[in-house]
mmCIF file of C-alpha atoms in Angstrom:
data_model
loop_
_atom_site.group_PDB
_atom_site.id
_atom_site.type_symbol
_atom_site.label_atom_id
_atom_site.label_comp_id
_atom_site.label_asym_id
_atom_site.label_seq_id
_atom_site.Cartn_x
_atom_site.Cartn_y
_atom_site.Cartn_z
ATOM 1 C CA MET C 28 -16.556 12.872 -15.475
ATOM 2 C CA ARG C 29 -17.133 12.586 -18.974
ATOM 3 C CA THR C 30 -19.984 11.268 -20.755
ATOM 4 C CA LEU C 31 -20.501 9.445 -23.723
ATOM 5 C CA ARG C 32 -23.288 10.655 -26.801
ATOM 6 C CA PRO C 33 -23.602 7.964 -27.733
ATOM 7 C CA LEU C 34 -20.619 6.232 -26.833
ATOM 8 C CA SER C 35 -18.673 7.604 -30.230
ATOM 9 C CA GLU C 36 -15.800 9.566 -28.617
ATOM 10 C CA ALA C 37 -13.509 8.424 -28.208
ATOM 11 C CA ARG C 38 -10.128 8.923 -25.985
ATOM 12 C CA PRO C 39 -7.439 9.519 -27.588
ATOM 13 C CA ARG C 40 -9.124 8.609 -30.924
ATOM 14 C CA SER C 41 -12.442 7.377 -32.588
ATOM 15 C CA LEU C 42 -11.847 4.424 -34.928
ATOM 16 C CA ARG C 43 -14.235 3.570 -37.255
ATOM 17 C CA LEU C 44 -15.220 -0.282 -37.516
ATOM 18 C CA CYS C 45 -14.356 -0.961 -41.064
ATOM 19 C CA THR C 46 -14.209 -5.070 -40.342
ATOM 20 C CA PRO C 47 -15.160 -7.234 -37.971
ATOM 21 C CA VAL C 48 -14.178 -5.952 -34.427
ATOM 22 C CA PRO C 49 -12.044 -8.672 -32.656
ATOM 23 C CA LEU C 50 -9.232 -8.142 -36.136
ATOM 24 C CA VAL C 51 -9.451 -3.992 -35.794
ATOM 25 C CA LEU C 52 -8.219 -5.164 -31.743
ATOM 26 C CA VAL C 53 -6.025 -7.798 -33.356
ATOM 27 C CA ALA C 54 -4.104 -5.172 -35.863
ATOM 28 C CA LEU C 55 -4.260 -2.616 -33.075
ATOM 29 C CA SER C 56 -3.089 -4.515 -30.547
ATOM 30 C CA GLY C 57 0.163 -6.709 -31.689
ATOM 31 C CA LEU C 58 0.558 -10.282 -29.560
ATOM 32 C CA ALA C 59 -1.030 -11.528 -27.127
ATOM 33 C CA ALA C 60 0.586 -12.100 -23.731
ATOM 34 C CA ALA C 61 -0.225 -13.631 -20.389
ATOM 35 C CA GLN C 62 -0.365 -11.888 -16.997
ATOM 36 C CA GLY C 63 0.845 -12.630 -14.051
ATOM 37 C CA GLY C 64 0.077 -10.833 -10.624
ATOM 38 C CA PRO C 65 -1.043 -11.973 -7.198
ATOM 39 C CA GLU C 66 -3.507 -14.567 -6.266
ATOM 40 C CA THR C 67 -6.907 -14.377 -7.372
ATOM 41 C CA TYR C 68 -9.890 -16.338 -7.010
ATOM 42 C CA PHE C 69 -13.054 -16.412 -8.026
ATOM 43 C CA VAL C 70 -15.609 -16.383 -5.559
ATOM 44 C CA SER C 71 -19.441 -16.035 -5.087
ATOM 45 C CA THR C 72 -20.833 -15.828 -1.909
ATOM 46 C CA SER C 73 -23.387 -17.241 0.521
ATOM 47 C CA SER C 74 -25.375 -13.922 0.798
ATOM 48 C CA ASP C 75 -25.830 -10.795 -1.103
ATOM 49 C CA ALA C 76 -22.253 -8.985 -0.244
ATOM 50 C CA GLY C 77 -23.831 -4.984 -0.886
ATOM 51 C CA VAL C 78 -22.070 -2.409 -1.544
ATOM 52 C CA LEU C 79 -17.978 -3.032 -0.057
ATOM 53 C CA ALA C 80 -16.310 0.101 -1.317
ATOM 54 C CA SER C 81 -16.799 3.150 -2.922
ATOM 55 C CA GLY C 82 -17.090 2.733 -6.792
ATOM 56 C CA LEU C 83 -17.910 -0.695 -6.654
ATOM 57 C CA PRO C 84 -21.505 -2.271 -7.380
ATOM 58 C CA PHE C 85 -24.085 -3.844 -5.595
ATOM 59 C CA LEU C 86 -23.258 -7.761 -4.856
ATOM 60 C CA GLU C 87 -25.449 -10.664 -5.043
ATOM 61 C CA ASP C 88 -24.970 -13.843 -4.372
ATOM 62 C CA GLY C 89 -26.028 -14.836 -8.081
ATOM 63 C CA ASP C 90 -22.459 -13.258 -8.835
ATOM 64 C CA LEU C 91 -19.424 -13.830 -9.620
ATOM 65 C CA VAL C 92 -16.830 -12.321 -8.261
ATOM 66 C CA SER C 93 -12.777 -11.507 -8.140
ATOM 67 C CA ALA C 94 -11.541 -11.888 -5.744
ATOM 68 C CA ARG C 95 -7.706 -11.234 -4.549
ATOM 69 C CA THR C 96 -6.504 -10.218 -0.282
ATOM 70 C CA ASP C 97 -4.663 -6.855 -2.036
ATOM 71 C CA SER C 98 -7.446 -5.439 -3.129
ATOM 72 C CA PHE C 99 -11.218 -4.957 -3.115
ATOM 73 C CA PRO C 100 -13.697 -7.568 -5.097
ATOM 74 C CA ARG C 101 -14.311 -6.323 -8.033
ATOM 75 C CA PRO C 102 -17.177 -8.410 -10.252
ATOM 76 C CA LEU C 103 -17.069 -10.738 -13.285
ATOM 77 C CA MET C 104 -20.199 -11.819 -13.603
ATOM 78 C CA GLN C 105 -23.447 -10.193 -12.712
ATOM 79 C CA SER C 106 -26.923 -9.519 -13.848
ATOM 80 C CA ALA C 107 -25.733 -8.322 -16.492
ATOM 81 C CA HIS C 108 -22.528 -9.919 -18.121
ATOM 82 C CA TRP C 109 -24.738 -13.327 -17.629
ATOM 83 C CA ARG C 110 -27.824 -11.370 -19.706
ATOM 84 C CA ALA C 111 -24.896 -10.823 -22.127
ATOM 85 C CA VAL C 112 -23.843 -14.318 -22.731
ATOM 86 C CA GLY C 113 -27.592 -15.705 -23.154
ATOM 87 C CA ASP C 114 -30.888 -15.109 -21.735
ATOM 88 C CA LEU C 115 -30.677 -16.601 -18.018
ATOM 89 C CA VAL C 116 -29.715 -15.098 -15.082
ATOM 90 C CA PRO C 117 -29.031 -17.710 -11.698
ATOM 91 C CA SER C 118 -30.513 -16.461 -8.219
ATOM 92 C CA GLU C 119 -27.458 -17.909 -6.825
ATOM 93 C CA ILE C 120 -24.057 -19.487 -7.740
ATOM 94 C CA ASP C 121 -23.767 -22.847 -5.688
ATOM 95 C CA ALA C 122 -20.594 -24.415 -7.057
ATOM 96 C CA LEU C 123 -17.868 -22.911 -9.425
ATOM 97 C CA ALA C 124 -14.374 -24.128 -11.470
ATOM 98 C CA LEU C 125 -12.662 -24.110 -14.212
ATOM 99 C CA GLU C 126 -11.899 -27.278 -15.329
ATOM 100 C CA PRO C 127 -8.442 -28.175 -16.665
ATOM 101 C CA GLY C 128 -7.381 -28.399 -20.356
ATOM 102 C CA ALA C 129 -7.072 -26.537 -23.740
ATOM 103 C CA GLY C 130 -9.401 -23.700 -24.296
ATOM 104 C CA SER C 131 -10.009 -20.219 -23.113
ATOM 105 C CA PHE C 132 -11.871 -19.007 -19.374
ATOM 106 C CA SER C 133 -15.309 -19.061 -21.151
ATOM 107 C CA GLU C 134 -14.773 -22.841 -22.679
ATOM 108 C CA ARG C 135 -13.559 -23.946 -19.411
ATOM 109 C CA LEU C 136 -15.436 -22.052 -17.050
ATOM 110 C CA ARG C 137 -18.117 -24.325 -15.050
ATOM 111 C CA PHE C 138 -20.675 -23.939 -12.353
ATOM 112 C CA SER C 139 -23.878 -24.867 -10.653
ATOM 113 C CA THR C 140 -27.280 -22.915 -9.383
ATOM 114 C CA LEU C 141 -28.456 -23.319 -6.209
ATOM 115 C CA SER C 142 -32.367 -24.219 -7.483
ATOM 116 C CA ASP C 143 -33.472 -25.469 -10.950
ATOM 117 C CA VAL C 144 -33.497 -22.977 -13.433
ATOM 118 C CA GLY C 145 -34.298 -22.585 -16.791
ATOM 119 C CA GLY C 146 -34.676 -26.379 -17.176
ATOM 120 C CA PHE C 147 -31.421 -26.879 -15.739
ATOM 121 C CA ARG C 148 -30.995 -28.952 -12.399
ATOM 122 C CA ASP C 149 -29.319 -28.075 -9.438
ATOM 123 C CA GLY C 150 -27.511 -31.347 -9.519
ATOM 124 C CA ASP C 151 -25.991 -29.935 -13.221
ATOM 125 C CA VAL C 152 -22.905 -29.042 -14.204
ATOM 126 C CA LEU C 153 -23.381 -26.302 -16.711
ATOM 127 C CA GLY C 154 -21.063 -24.070 -19.037
ATOM 128 C CA LEU C 155 -21.476 -21.685 -21.590
ATOM 129 C CA ALA C 156 -22.744 -22.950 -24.403
ATOM 130 C CA PRO C 157 -21.130 -21.969 -27.669
ATOM 131 C CA GLY C 158 -23.447 -19.053 -29.848
ATOM 132 C CA GLY C 159 -25.010 -18.020 -26.697
ATOM 133 C CA GLY C 160 -26.794 -19.198 -23.416
ATOM 134 C CA TRP C 161 -25.465 -22.455 -21.387
ATOM 135 C CA ARG C 162 -25.203 -26.265 -21.808
ATOM 136 C CA VAL C 163 -25.205 -29.125 -19.317
ATOM 137 C CA VAL C 164 -21.726 -30.628 -18.868
ATOM 138 C CA THR C 165 -22.011 -33.400 -16.763
ATOM 139 C CA SER C 166 -25.719 -34.198 -15.805
ATOM 140 C CA GLU C 167 -27.245 -35.380 -12.465
ATOM 141 C CA ASP C 168 -28.661 -37.867 -14.206
ATOM 142 C CA VAL C 169 -25.405 -38.827 -14.620
ATOM 143 C CA LEU C 170 -24.191 -38.553 -11.204
ATOM 144 C CA ALA C 171 -27.275 -39.864 -10.073
ATOM 145 C CA SER C 172 -26.558 -43.679 -11.678
ATOM 146 C CA ALA C 173 -22.280 -43.125 -10.529
ATOM 147 C CA LEU C 174 -24.205 -43.105 -7.084
ATOM 148 C CA ASN C 175 -26.724 -45.561 -7.624
ATOM 149 C CA THR C 176 -29.121 -43.192 -5.649
ATOM 150 C CA ALA C 177 -32.243 -42.556 -6.199
ATOM 151 C CA ASN C 178 -32.004 -39.421 -3.992
ATOM 152 C CA ALA C 179 -32.093 -36.361 -6.001
ATOM 153 C CA LEU C 180 -28.702 -34.677 -6.312
ATOM 154 C CA ASP C 181 -28.029 -30.888 -5.746
ATOM 155 C CA LEU C 182 -24.549 -30.249 -5.936
ATOM 156 C CA ASP C 183 -23.055 -28.451 -3.407
ATOM 157 C CA GLY C 184 -19.328 -27.814 -4.704
ATOM 158 C CA PHE C 185 -17.069 -29.457 -7.194
ATOM 159 C CA THR C 186 -13.212 -28.692 -8.788
ATOM 160 C CA TYR C 187 -11.446 -30.592 -10.910
ATOM 161 C CA ASP C 188 -8.337 -33.010 -9.809
ATOM 162 C CA ASP C 189 -5.122 -32.823 -12.147
ATOM 163 C CA ALA C 190 -6.038 -36.317 -13.784
ATOM 164 C CA GLY C 191 -9.105 -33.279 -14.843
ATOM 165 C CA ALA C 192 -11.884 -35.653 -12.384
ATOM 166 C CA LEU C 193 -14.600 -34.343 -11.052
ATOM 167 C CA VAL C 194 -14.216 -33.734 -6.992
ATOM 168 C CA PHE C 195 -17.537 -32.712 -5.571
ATOM 169 C CA SER C 196 -19.763 -32.419 -2.837
ATOM 170 C CA LEU C 197 -24.011 -32.402 -2.727
ATOM 171 C CA GLN C 198 -25.669 -29.882 -0.471
ATOM 172 C CA SER C 199 -27.495 -33.132 1.318
ATOM 173 C CA ASN C 200 -27.156 -36.151 2.470
ATOM 174 C CA ILE C 201 -28.196 -39.452 0.586
ATOM 175 C CA ASP C 202 -28.456 -43.186 0.154
ATOM 176 C CA SER C 203 -26.030 -44.831 -2.414
ATOM 177 C CA GLY C 204 -25.320 -48.066 -3.428
ATOM 178 C CA VAL C 205 -22.338 -47.241 -3.481
ATOM 179 C CA PHE C 206 -21.226 -45.969 -0.596
ATOM 180 C CA GLY C 207 -24.075 -46.158 1.671
ATOM 181 C CA ALA C 208 -24.726 -43.448 3.713
ATOM 182 C CA VAL C 209 -23.036 -40.335 1.574
ATOM 183 C CA SER C 210 -22.542 -36.826 4.279
ATOM 184 C CA ASN C 211 -22.610 -33.230 2.739
ATOM 185 C CA GLY C 212 -19.401 -33.403 4.469
ATOM 186 C CA ASP C 213 -17.940 -36.181 2.179
ATOM 187 C CA VAL C 214 -16.118 -35.726 -0.737
ATOM 188 C CA LEU C 215 -16.350 -37.751 -4.276
ATOM 189 C CA ARG C 216 -14.661 -38.207 -6.792
ATOM 190 C CA PHE C 217 -15.788 -39.311 -10.577
ATOM 191 C CA ASP C 218 -13.649 -39.743 -13.350
ATOM 192 C CA GLY C 219 -16.946 -40.818 -15.906
ATOM 193 C CA ALA C 220 -16.989 -44.291 -14.881
ATOM 194 C CA GLN C 221 -16.271 -44.582 -11.205
ATOM 195 C CA THR C 222 -17.096 -42.787 -8.498
ATOM 196 C CA GLU C 223 -14.740 -43.046 -5.215
ATOM 197 C CA ARG C 224 -14.788 -41.204 -2.028
ATOM 198 C CA LEU C 225 -11.727 -39.184 -1.133
ATOM 199 C CA TYR C 226 -12.649 -37.795 2.487
ATOM 200 C CA THR C 227 -15.824 -38.416 4.311
ATOM 201 C CA GLU C 228 -16.938 -35.869 7.154
ATOM 202 C CA SER C 229 -14.880 -37.128 9.680
ATOM 203 C CA ASP C 230 -11.132 -36.711 7.108
ATOM 204 C CA ILE C 231 -12.877 -33.109 6.741
ATOM 205 C CA ASP C 232 -13.428 -32.536 10.377
ATOM 206 C CA ALA C 233 -10.281 -33.914 11.992
ATOM 207 C CA ALA C 234 -8.016 -32.066 8.947
ATOM 208 C CA LEU C 235 -9.994 -28.473 10.329
ATOM 209 C CA SER C 236 -9.089 -29.536 14.094
ATOM 210 C CA THR C 237 -5.423 -30.213 13.062
ATOM 211 C CA ALA C 238 -5.213 -26.542 11.102
ATOM 212 C CA LEU C 239 -6.914 -24.490 13.777
ATOM 213 C CA GLY C 240 -5.656 -26.981 16.902
ATOM 214 C CA ASN C 241 -8.968 -27.424 18.714
ATOM 215 C CA SER C 242 -12.077 -29.706 18.293
ATOM 216 C CA ALA C 243 -13.537 -27.950 15.946
ATOM 217 C CA SER C 244 -16.025 -29.244 13.585
ATOM 218 C CA ALA C 245 -16.311 -28.687 9.753
ATOM 219 C CA SER C 246 -19.951 -29.601 9.842
ATOM 220 C CA ASP C 247 -20.867 -29.441 5.735
ATOM 221 C CA VAL C 248 -18.588 -28.358 2.593
ATOM 222 C CA HIS C 249 -19.594 -25.974 0.650
ATOM 223 C CA GLY C 250 -17.348 -24.587 -2.078
ATOM 224 C CA LEU C 251 -14.344 -26.927 -3.466
ATOM 225 C CA ASP C 252 -10.838 -25.887 -4.838
ATOM 226 C CA TRP C 253 -7.924 -27.752 -6.073
ATOM 227 C CA LEU C 254 -4.263 -26.057 -6.743
ATOM 228 C CA ALA C 255 -1.366 -27.662 -6.598
ATOM 229 C CA SER C 256 -2.426 -30.813 -6.067
ATOM 230 C CA GLU C 257 -4.057 -29.890 -3.032
ATOM 231 C CA LEU C 258 -8.228 -30.424 -2.725
ATOM 232 C CA ARG C 259 -9.098 -27.218 -0.591
ATOM 233 C CA VAL C 260 -12.612 -26.642 1.267
ATOM 234 C CA VAL C 261 -15.071 -24.027 2.109
ATOM 235 C CA VAL C 262 -16.292 -25.317 5.736
ATOM 236 C CA GLN C 263 -19.715 -24.069 6.845
ATOM 237 C CA SER C 264 -18.094 -24.582 10.302
ATOM 238 C CA PRO C 265 -18.906 -22.794 13.745
ATOM 239 C CA SER C 266 -15.436 -21.145 14.566
ATOM 240 C CA GLU C 267 -13.611 -18.993 13.419
ATOM 241 C CA ALA C 268 -13.369 -20.927 10.358
ATOM 242 C CA ASP C 269 -16.470 -20.873 8.957
ATOM 243 C CA GLY C 270 -17.082 -19.345 5.589
ATOM 244 C CA GLY C 271 -13.166 -19.925 4.738
ATOM 245 C CA LEU C 272 -10.603 -22.148 2.928
ATOM 246 C CA LEU C 273 -9.081 -24.810 4.840
ATOM 247 C CA ARG C 274 -6.176 -26.568 2.773
ATOM 248 C CA VAL C 275 -6.889 -30.971 2.992
ATOM 249 C CA GLY C 276 -3.388 -33.178 3.007
ATOM 250 C CA ALA C 277 -1.177 -33.777 4.910
ATOM 251 C CA SER C 278 -0.251 -29.957 6.444
ATOM 252 C CA PRO C 279 -4.095 -29.173 6.662
ATOM 253 C CA ALA C 280 -4.345 -25.094 7.484
ATOM 254 C CA LEU C 281 -6.733 -22.144 6.608
ATOM 255 C CA VAL C 282 -5.460 -21.124 3.128
ATOM 256 C CA VAL C 283 -7.839 -18.014 3.224
ATOM 257 C CA GLY C 284 -10.829 -16.937 5.483
ATOM 258 C CA ASP C 285 -13.953 -15.447 4.667
ATOM 259 C CA THR C 286 -12.567 -12.008 5.729
ATOM 260 C CA ASP C 287 -9.094 -11.946 4.330
ATOM 261 C CA LEU C 288 -10.766 -11.201 0.491
ATOM 262 C CA GLY C 289 -12.617 -8.353 1.436
ATOM 263 C CA LEU C 290 -16.226 -9.840 1.039
ATOM 264 C CA GLY C 291 -17.338 -7.450 4.356
ATOM 265 C CA GLY C 292 -18.704 -10.629 6.004
ATOM 266 C CA ALA C 293 -20.206 -12.375 3.311
ATOM 267 C CA GLU C 294 -19.237 -16.255 3.435
ATOM 268 C CA LEU C 295 -17.638 -17.746 0.932
ATOM 269 C CA ASP C 296 -19.795 -20.340 -1.126
ATOM 270 C CA ALA C 297 -18.531 -21.020 -4.472
ATOM 271 C CA ILE C 298 -14.654 -20.549 -5.062
ATOM 272 C CA ALA C 299 -11.763 -20.966 -7.885
ATOM 273 C CA SER C 300 -8.459 -20.363 -8.197
ATOM 274 C CA ALA C 301 -7.903 -17.837 -11.113
ATOM 275 C CA PRO C 302 -5.611 -18.681 -13.922
ATOM 276 C CA ASP C 303 -2.850 -16.839 -15.221
ATOM 277 C CA ASP C 304 -5.405 -16.371 -18.911
ATOM 278 C CA ALA C 305 -8.551 -15.517 -16.615
ATOM 279 C CA PRO C 306 -9.801 -11.586 -17.399
ATOM 280 C CA ARG C 307 -7.736 -9.700 -15.600
ATOM 281 C CA VAL C 308 -10.262 -6.553 -16.688
ATOM 282 C CA GLU C 309 -13.261 -6.134 -15.400
ATOM 283 C CA MET C 310 -16.549 -3.468 -16.446
ATOM 284 C CA TRP C 311 -19.384 -2.941 -15.050
ATOM 285 C CA PHE C 312 -22.569 -0.493 -15.011
ATOM 286 C CA GLU C 313 -24.832 1.663 -12.094
ATOM 287 C CA PRO C 314 -27.877 2.157 -13.900
ATOM 288 C CA GLY C 315 -29.102 5.738 -13.820
ATOM 289 C CA ALA C 316 -32.425 7.467 -13.372
ATOM 290 C CA THR C 317 -33.632 7.268 -17.047
ATOM 291 C CA SER C 318 -33.606 4.451 -19.551
ATOM 292 C CA GLY C 319 -29.942 3.514 -20.705
ATOM 293 C CA SER C 320 -28.390 6.067 -18.300
ATOM 294 C CA GLY C 321 -25.759 5.492 -15.860
ATOM 295 C CA THR C 322 -22.119 4.920 -14.786
ATOM 296 C CA GLY C 323 -20.013 2.911 -16.873
ATOM 297 C CA VAL C 324 -16.770 1.782 -14.985
ATOM 298 C CA VAL C 325 -13.819 -0.045 -16.474
ATOM 299 C CA GLN C 326 -11.459 -1.653 -14.158
ATOM 300 C CA GLY C 327 -7.879 -3.336 -15.126
ATOM 301 C CA PRO C 328 -3.874 -2.484 -14.623
ATOM 302 C CA ALA C 329 -2.942 1.290 -13.700
ATOM 303 C CA GLY C 330 -1.801 3.258 -17.011
ATOM 304 C CA GLY C 331 -3.111 0.540 -19.308
ATOM 305 C CA LEU C 332 -5.382 1.995 -22.565
ATOM 306 C CA VAL C 333 -8.300 0.104 -23.209
ATOM 307 C CA ALA C 334 -10.981 -0.218 -25.821
ATOM 308 C CA ILE C 335 -14.827 -0.509 -24.843
ATOM 309 C CA VAL C 336 -16.478 -2.312 -27.509
ATOM 310 C CA PRO C 337 -20.540 -2.139 -28.330
ATOM 311 C CA THR C 338 -22.583 -3.313 -30.293
ATOM 312 C CA ALA C 339 -26.578 -3.095 -30.357
ATOM 313 C CA GLY C 340 -26.840 -6.841 -31.406
ATOM 314 C CA VAL C 341 -25.543 -9.925 -29.750
ATOM 315 C CA GLY C 342 -22.997 -12.424 -31.369
ATOM 316 C CA PHE C 343 -20.945 -14.725 -30.274
ATOM 317 C CA GLU C 344 -17.233 -15.130 -31.880
ATOM 318 C CA PRO C 345 -14.374 -16.987 -30.236
ATOM 319 C CA ALA C 346 -11.210 -14.911 -29.336
ATOM 320 C CA LEU C 347 -8.422 -18.012 -28.662
ATOM 321 C CA TYR C 348 -5.654 -15.853 -29.327
ATOM 322 C CA MET C 349 -6.226 -13.558 -26.332
ATOM 323 C CA PRO C 350 -5.695 -13.993 -22.968
ATOM 324 C CA GLY C 351 -9.367 -12.619 -20.531
ATOM 325 C CA PHE C 352 -12.553 -14.402 -21.664
ATOM 326 C CA GLY C 353 -12.141 -15.830 -25.146
ATOM 327 C CA ALA C 354 -14.761 -14.986 -26.409
ATOM 328 C CA PHE C 355 -16.774 -11.666 -28.365
ATOM 329 C CA TYR C 356 -20.709 -11.709 -27.145
ATOM 330 C CA LEU C 357 -20.981 -9.169 -29.739
ATOM 331 C CA ASP C 358 -22.018 -8.824 -33.154
ATOM 332 C CA PRO C 359 -18.699 -7.676 -35.307
ATOM 333 C CA PHE C 360 -20.918 -6.558 -38.710
ATOM 334 C CA ASP C 361 -23.361 -4.654 -36.307
ATOM 335 C CA PRO C 362 -23.730 -0.915 -38.314
ATOM 336 C CA SER C 363 -25.682 0.255 -34.860
ATOM 337 C CA LEU C 364 -22.368 2.018 -33.531
ATOM 338 C CA LEU C 365 -19.812 2.997 -35.630
ATOM 339 C CA SER C 366 -16.716 4.085 -33.426
ATOM 340 C CA PHE C 367 -15.672 3.081 -29.671
ATOM 341 C CA PRO C 368 -13.850 4.181 -27.531
ATOM 342 C CA LEU C 369 -10.693 4.298 -26.221
ATOM 343 C CA ALA C 370 -10.249 4.373 -22.125
ATOM 344 C CA VAL C 371 -6.794 5.079 -20.562
ATOM 345 C CA LEU C 372 -7.159 3.736 -16.729
ATOM 346 C CA ASP C 373 -5.955 5.911 -13.955
ATOM 347 C CA GLY C 374 -3.019 5.334 -11.277
ATOM 348 C CA THR C 375 -5.768 2.954 -9.704
ATOM 349 C CA GLY C 376 -6.140 1.296 -12.849
ATOM 350 C CA ARG C 377 -10.078 2.904 -12.656
ATOM 351 C CA TRP C 378 -11.672 4.944 -15.956
ATOM 352 C CA SER C 379 -15.215 5.507 -15.782
ATOM 353 C CA ALA C 380 -17.973 8.102 -17.609
ATOM 354 C CA SER C 381 -21.506 8.911 -17.446
ATOM 355 C CA VAL C 382 -23.644 7.324 -20.007
ATOM 356 C CA GLN C 383 -26.709 7.751 -22.070
ATOM 357 C CA LEU C 384 -27.253 5.277 -24.312
ATOM 358 C CA PRO C 385 -28.942 6.082 -27.831
ATOM 359 C CA LEU C 386 -32.184 4.442 -27.304
ATOM 360 C CA ALA C 387 -33.156 4.615 -31.000
ATOM 361 C CA ALA C 388 -30.502 2.572 -32.143
ATOM 362 C CA ALA C 389 -30.533 -0.577 -29.531
ATOM 363 C CA GLY C 390 -30.851 -3.715 -31.020
ATOM 364 C CA PRO C 391 -32.182 -7.406 -29.207
ATOM 365 C CA GLY C 392 -30.610 -9.192 -26.960
ATOM 366 C CA TRP C 393 -30.798 -12.939 -26.609
ATOM 367 C CA ASP C 394 -33.829 -12.497 -24.430
ATOM 368 C CA GLY C 395 -35.507 -10.288 -26.708
ATOM 369 C CA LEU C 396 -35.178 -6.762 -25.008
ATOM 370 C CA PRO C 397 -33.865 -3.745 -26.692
ATOM 371 C CA GLY C 398 -30.377 -2.438 -25.473
ATOM 372 C CA PHE C 399 -26.319 -2.715 -26.151
ATOM 373 C CA SER C 400 -23.764 -5.062 -25.010
ATOM 374 C CA PHE C 401 -20.292 -4.224 -24.209
ATOM 375 C CA GLN C 402 -16.780 -5.499 -23.543
ATOM 376 C CA ALA C 403 -13.728 -3.927 -22.558
ATOM 377 C CA LEU C 404 -10.028 -5.187 -24.489
ATOM 378 C CA GLN C 405 -6.954 -3.810 -22.915
ATOM 379 C CA LEU C 406 -4.416 -3.246 -25.574
ATOM 380 C CA GLY C 407 -1.329 -4.446 -26.232
ATOM 381 C CA VAL C 408 -2.012 -7.250 -24.361
ATOM 382 C CA LEU C 409 -5.972 -8.589 -25.668
ATOM 383 C CA ASP C 410 -7.203 -8.973 -22.113
ATOM 384 C CA LEU C 411 -10.250 -9.272 -22.823
ATOM 385 C CA SER C 412 -13.497 -8.271 -19.964
ATOM 386 C CA ALA C 413 -16.378 -10.560 -19.513
ATOM 387 C CA PRO C 414 -19.783 -9.158 -21.958
ATOM 388 C CA LEU C 415 -21.504 -7.020 -20.684
ATOM 389 C CA ARG C 416 -25.186 -6.144 -21.905
ATOM 390 C CA ILE C 417 -27.214 -3.459 -20.788
ATOM 391 C CA ASP C 418 -31.212 -4.038 -21.550
ATOM 392 C CA PHE C 419 -34.144 -0.899 -21.641
#
């Protein structure tokens, strides 16, 4: 395991940043190419999943995790990643979706939190704001007005259908001037003008009963996903389907169980099918005993060549010309670190190194704390990871 001091040793060589970071990497990498691969979900769990395997970090219920049936889950967005895009860290993600349409992964990412945080409410549909921070995409007030209710709303799950309408379920039962009683197991649709009830809780119960061949009850709907013009729901059910993903429609079926994604028994909560242009390279940091020390890890396609791009300061620059996260949250003109390492991923798609960051060169993050920001970029295909912030 190599030690980078201060992340200026390169493999196979160091590169001086004489022009903005994105321009250098475009010149190195050539044209972007979208990547395929096994079906991938981005998920958040209803409780901490912990350490699922050697070499993985502790996964919490506020994390967004990249999960597949053929490998262990890996972190997409943990607290260090949330700090890299703004000054707020959610304690728990309650709903998750990728809004369809043009734009990068980071532009289309939508989420909701379990509780109010930083002036945002648990009934808001949120997204990442260009330039850093969060923004409200669809407010709790708009949804309350559409349902004609005086009750407080808390989104328990949402997704988007083929027409781009918001499909959602609530955490608690409410009284609606449009529908009367609305259960937390109902699935509703809002297109910006009108609201309709797509499925009642009884409909979900019937779909689950058909899928399992017994009289199981869904009890509640947590996460929602829309794939191939069909709705999928994460059910809270006292059965073998508890925390699993149920396809609802003409042929109901349990398509993913809570044990199929290697989550160690933690139940699915929020879920979204990953698009083809979503990040395929993940990066995380395990802190050491002293400030600025630890182990940096990059995971991606086996044999990939990855540039680990650091800056002391934060910033924002769109990166629509490449798949992956879709934006650099780095200061492209930051003079603090003028070189970056190139990492060759091994046969398992992994690279790791001991890190000791130069404390004297640290710059302010979105929250004002000193530290460094990083993003990993797989060269050749220009696949960009989520940003990572290490604060001191």
